[in-house]
PDB file of C-alpha atoms in Angstrom:
ATOM      1  CA  MET T   4      25.137   9.459   9.097  1.00 79.00           C
ATOM      2  CA  VAL T   5      25.753   7.679   5.868  1.00 87.00           C
ATOM      3  CA  ALA T   6      24.358   4.547   6.736  1.00 90.00           C
ATOM      4  CA  PHE T   7      20.860   6.619   7.876  1.00 91.00           C
ATOM      5  CA  PHE T   8      20.943   8.120   3.713  1.00 92.00           C
ATOM      6  CA  LEU T   9      21.487   4.875   2.539  1.00 94.00           C
ATOM      7  CA  TRP T  10      18.463   3.422   4.545  1.00 94.00           C
ATOM      8  CA  VAL T  11      16.658   6.257   3.383  1.00 93.00           C
ATOM      9  CA  GLY T  12      17.265   5.834   0.035  1.00 95.00           C
ATOM     10  CA  ALA T  13      15.976   2.337  -0.048  1.00 95.00           C
ATOM     11  CA  ALA T  14      12.710   3.554   1.568  1.00 94.00           C
ATOM     12  CA  GLY T  15      12.504   5.884  -1.378  1.00 95.00           C
ATOM     13  CA  VAL T  16      13.451   3.198  -3.857  1.00 97.00           C
ATOM     14  CA  PHE T  17      10.591   1.112  -2.418  1.00 96.00           C
ATOM     15  CA  ARG T  18       8.110   4.244  -2.549  1.00 94.00           C
ATOM     16  CA  TRP T  19       9.024   4.645  -5.954  1.00 96.00           C
ATOM     17  CA  LEU T  20       7.998   0.958  -6.697  1.00 97.00           C
ATOM     18  CA  GLY T  21       4.792   1.468  -5.280  1.00 94.00           C
ATOM     19  CA  ALA T  22       3.777   4.471  -7.162  1.00 95.00           C
ATOM     20  CA  ASP T  23       5.235   2.871  -9.981  1.00 97.00           C
ATOM     21  CA  ALA T  24       2.741  -0.338  -9.101  1.00 95.00           C
ATOM     22  CA  GLU T  25       0.141   2.408  -8.775  1.00 93.00           C
ATOM     23  CA  ARG T  26       0.532   3.954 -12.362  1.00 95.00           C
ATOM     24  CA  ARG T  27       0.255   0.661 -13.549  1.00 95.00           C
ATOM     25  CA  PHE T  28      -2.947  -0.431 -11.860  1.00 92.00           C
ATOM     26  CA  GLN T  29      -4.451   2.692 -12.929  1.00 90.00           C
ATOM     27  CA  THR T  30      -3.681   1.745 -16.860  1.00 91.00           C
ATOM     28  CA  ARG T  31      -4.663  -1.563 -16.681  1.00 91.00           C
ATOM     29  CA  LEU T  32      -7.666  -0.752 -14.963  1.00 87.00           C
ATOM     30  CA  ARG T  33      -8.509   1.809 -17.668  1.00 86.00           C
ATOM     31  CA  GLY T  34      -7.528  -0.421 -20.423  1.00 87.00           C
ATOM     32  CA  LEU T  35     -10.142  -3.101 -19.128  1.00 85.00           C
ATOM     33  CA  LEU T  36     -13.192  -0.454 -19.987  1.00 82.00           C
ATOM     34  CA  PRO T  37     -14.482   1.280 -22.866  1.00 82.00           C
ATOM     35  CA  ARG T  38     -12.809   4.192 -23.748  1.00 77.00           C
ATOM     36  CA  HIS T  39     -15.937   6.573 -23.422  1.00 76.00           C
ATOM     37  CA  VAL T  40     -15.315   5.843 -19.445  1.00 73.00           C
ATOM     38  CA  LEU T  41     -13.151   9.174 -18.365  1.00 69.00           C
ATOM     39  CA  SER T  42     -13.606   8.703 -14.733  1.00 74.00           C
ATOM     40  CA  GLY T  43     -14.415   6.672 -11.733  1.00 80.00           C
ATOM     41  CA  HIS T  44     -13.221   3.756 -13.256  1.00 80.00           C
ATOM     42  CA  LEU T  45     -13.528   1.325 -10.569  1.00 79.00           C
ATOM     43  CA  ALA T  46     -16.933   2.334 -10.213  1.00 81.00           C
ATOM     44  CA  ALA T  47     -17.857   1.772 -13.530  1.00 81.00           C
ATOM     45  CA  LEU T  48     -16.112  -1.643 -13.572  1.00 80.00           C
ATOM     46  CA  LEU T  49     -18.293  -2.264 -10.757  1.00 78.00           C
ATOM     47  CA  GLY T  50     -21.342  -1.049 -11.975  1.00 82.00           C
ATOM     48  CA  GLU T  51     -21.463  -1.159 -15.584  1.00 83.00           C
ATOM     49  CA  HIS T  52     -18.769  -3.927 -16.522  1.00 83.00           C
ATOM     50  CA  ARG T  53     -19.214  -6.737 -14.631  1.00 84.00           C
ATOM     51  CA  GLU T  54     -17.946  -9.209 -17.285  1.00 87.00           C
ATOM     52  CA  GLN T  55     -14.023  -7.390 -17.160  1.00 85.00           C
ATOM     53  CA  LEU T  56     -14.069  -8.750 -13.078  1.00 86.00           C
ATOM     54  CA  PRO T  57     -12.547 -11.636 -13.201  1.00 88.00           C
ATOM     55  CA  ALA T  58      -9.746  -9.826 -15.618  1.00 88.00           C
ATOM     56  CA  PHE T  59      -9.659  -7.225 -13.010  1.00 88.00           C
ATOM     57  CA  ARG T  60      -9.007  -9.718 -10.095  1.00 87.00           C
ATOM     58  CA  SER T  61      -6.073 -11.082 -12.048  1.00 89.00           C
ATOM     59  CA  THR T  62      -4.276  -8.578 -14.027  1.00 88.00           C
ATOM     60  CA  ALA T  63      -4.813  -5.319 -11.541  1.00 88.00           C
ATOM     61  CA  LEU T  64      -5.789  -6.223  -8.097  1.00 88.00           C
ATOM     62  CA  PRO T  65      -2.294  -7.906  -7.766  1.00 92.00           C
ATOM     63  CA  LEU T  66      -0.682  -4.893  -8.832  1.00 92.00           C
ATOM     64  CA  ARG T  67      -2.547  -2.965  -5.951  1.00 89.00           C
ATOM     65  CA  ALA T  68      -1.280  -5.429  -3.538  1.00 91.00           C
ATOM     66  CA  ARG T  69       1.777  -5.148  -4.623  1.00 93.00           C
ATOM     67  CA  ARG T  70       1.839  -1.139  -4.666  1.00 93.00           C
ATOM     68  CA  LEU T  71       0.782  -1.925  -0.483  1.00 91.00           C
ATOM     69  CA  CYS T  72       3.581  -4.292  -0.298  1.00 92.00           C
ATOM     70  CA  TYR T  73       5.910  -1.925  -1.331  1.00 94.00           C
ATOM     71  CA  ASP T  74       5.068   1.146   0.792  1.00 92.00           C
ATOM     72  CA  ALA T  75       5.256  -0.924   3.799  1.00 91.00           C
ATOM     73  CA  LEU T  76       8.467  -1.928   2.975  1.00 93.00           C
ATOM     74  CA  GLY T  77       9.654   1.846   2.600  1.00 93.00           C
ATOM     75  CA  CYS T  78       8.143   2.605   5.638  1.00 92.00           C
ATOM     76  CA  GLY T  79       9.394  -0.589   7.228  1.00 92.00           C
ATOM     77  CA  ILE T  80      13.081   0.572   6.004  1.00 94.00           C
ATOM     78  CA  PHE T  81      12.675   3.707   7.046  1.00 92.00           C
ATOM     79  CA  LEU T  82      11.214   3.529  10.589  1.00 91.00           C
ATOM     80  CA  ALA T  83      14.090   0.503  10.995  1.00 92.00           C
ATOM     81  CA  ALA T  84      16.821   3.559  10.051  1.00 91.00           C
ATOM     82  CA  LEU T  85      15.491   5.393  12.741  1.00 88.00           C
ATOM     83  CA  TRP T  86      16.106   2.652  15.423  1.00 90.00           C
ATOM     84  CA  VAL T  87      19.202   1.112  13.975  1.00 91.00           C
ATOM     85  CA  VAL T  88      21.267   3.862  12.396  1.00 91.00           C
ATOM     86  CA  PRO T  89      19.917   7.165  13.692  1.00 88.00           C
ATOM     87  CA  PRO T  90      20.769  10.434  12.418  1.00 85.00           C
ATOM     88  CA  PRO T  91      23.475  12.262  14.470  1.00 83.00           C
ATOM     89  CA  PHE T  92      21.753  15.543  14.139  1.00 85.00           C
ATOM     90  CA  LEU T  93      18.915  14.089  15.924  1.00 81.00           C
ATOM     91  CA  ALA T  94      19.117  13.246  19.725  1.00 81.00           C
ATOM     92  CA  GLY T  95      17.086  12.974  22.830  1.00 86.00           C
ATOM     93  CA  ARG T  96      13.477  14.338  22.445  1.00 90.00           C
ATOM     94  CA  GLU T  97      13.772  15.320  18.961  1.00 90.00           C
ATOM     95  CA  LEU T  98      14.486  11.243  17.713  1.00 89.00           C
ATOM     96  CA  HIS T  99      11.553   9.590  19.915  1.00 92.00           C
ATOM     97  CA  PHE T 100       9.338  11.702  19.098  1.00 93.00           C
ATOM     98  CA  LEU T 101      10.217  11.108  15.551  1.00 89.00           C
ATOM     99  CA  ARG T 102      10.424   7.658  16.142  1.00 90.00           C
ATOM    100  CA  ALA T 103       6.890   7.493  18.076  1.00 93.00           C
ATOM    101  CA  VAL T 104       5.370   9.976  15.243  1.00 92.00           C
ATOM    102  CA  GLY T 105       6.586   7.879  12.419  1.00 89.00           C
ATOM    103  CA  VAL T 106       5.371   4.782  13.693  1.00 92.00           C
ATOM    104  CA  ALA T 107       1.936   6.309  14.206  1.00 94.00           C
ATOM    105  CA  VAL T 108       1.971   7.353  10.731  1.00 91.00           C
ATOM    106  CA  VAL T 109       2.940   4.139   9.388  1.00 90.00           C
ATOM    107  CA  ALA T 110      -0.024   2.118  11.509  1.00 92.00           C
ATOM    108  CA  VAL T 111      -2.451   4.712  10.048  1.00 93.00           C
ATOM    109  CA  GLY T 112      -1.265   4.190   6.739  1.00 88.00           C
ATOM    110  CA  LEU T 113      -1.169   0.600   6.600  1.00 89.00           C
ATOM    111  CA  VAL T 114      -4.311   0.305   8.007  1.00 92.00           C
ATOM    112  CA  ALA T 115      -6.180   2.483   5.448  1.00 91.00           C
ATOM    113  CA  ASP T 116      -4.190   0.979   2.067  1.00 88.00           C
ATOM    114  CA  GLY T 117      -5.283  -2.092   3.716  1.00 89.00           C
ATOM    115  CA  GLY T 118      -8.464  -1.716   4.374  1.00 91.00           C
ATOM    116  CA  ALA T 119      -8.805   0.098   0.505  1.00 87.00           C
ATOM    117  CA  LEU T 120      -7.041  -2.981  -0.543  1.00 87.00           C
ATOM    118  CA  LEU T 121      -9.818  -5.290   1.229  1.00 88.00           C
ATOM    119  CA  ARG T 122     -12.736  -3.146  -0.035  1.00 87.00           C
ATOM    120  CA  ILE T 123     -11.988  -3.601  -3.316  1.00 85.00           C
ATOM    121  CA  ARG T 124     -11.370  -7.372  -2.945  1.00 84.00           C
ATOM    122  CA  ARG T 125     -14.767  -7.838  -1.361  1.00 84.00           C
ATOM    123  CA  ALA T 126     -16.559  -5.837  -3.715  1.00 82.00           C
ATOM    124  CA  THR T 127     -15.381  -7.612  -6.432  1.00 80.00           C
ATOM    125  CA  LEU T 128     -15.763 -11.114  -5.133  1.00 77.00           C
ATOM    126  CA  CYS T 129     -19.502 -10.298  -4.065  1.00 65.00           C
ATOM    127  CA  ARG T 130     -20.728  -9.578  -7.702  1.00 55.00           C
TER     128      ARG T 130
END
């Protein structure tokens, strides 16, 4: 049981690293724009401040990709924990259900996050 919680703790660390990468992405994105832009930073960057796109691609966009990788690692570690060292208080149907739902949620999340990253990347390359 301790091993399961160690794996879940490792997954939590990667999720925290992903959240930190997202905070740093937002900070760098706000730093590329003038102070009067209070919301819609990405739309403002793409619409009005196209001269900042090269700086965005080199400084901020890698942080979004890093967030995606950290989140994927965290989710993968959690799912691996369910298969490698399942908790003893889950057995039979509950464990099978949790595994199936976990795989489905992780797959949908990865597709959504990956799609968002590709949309941003494509929008900044086309301009």
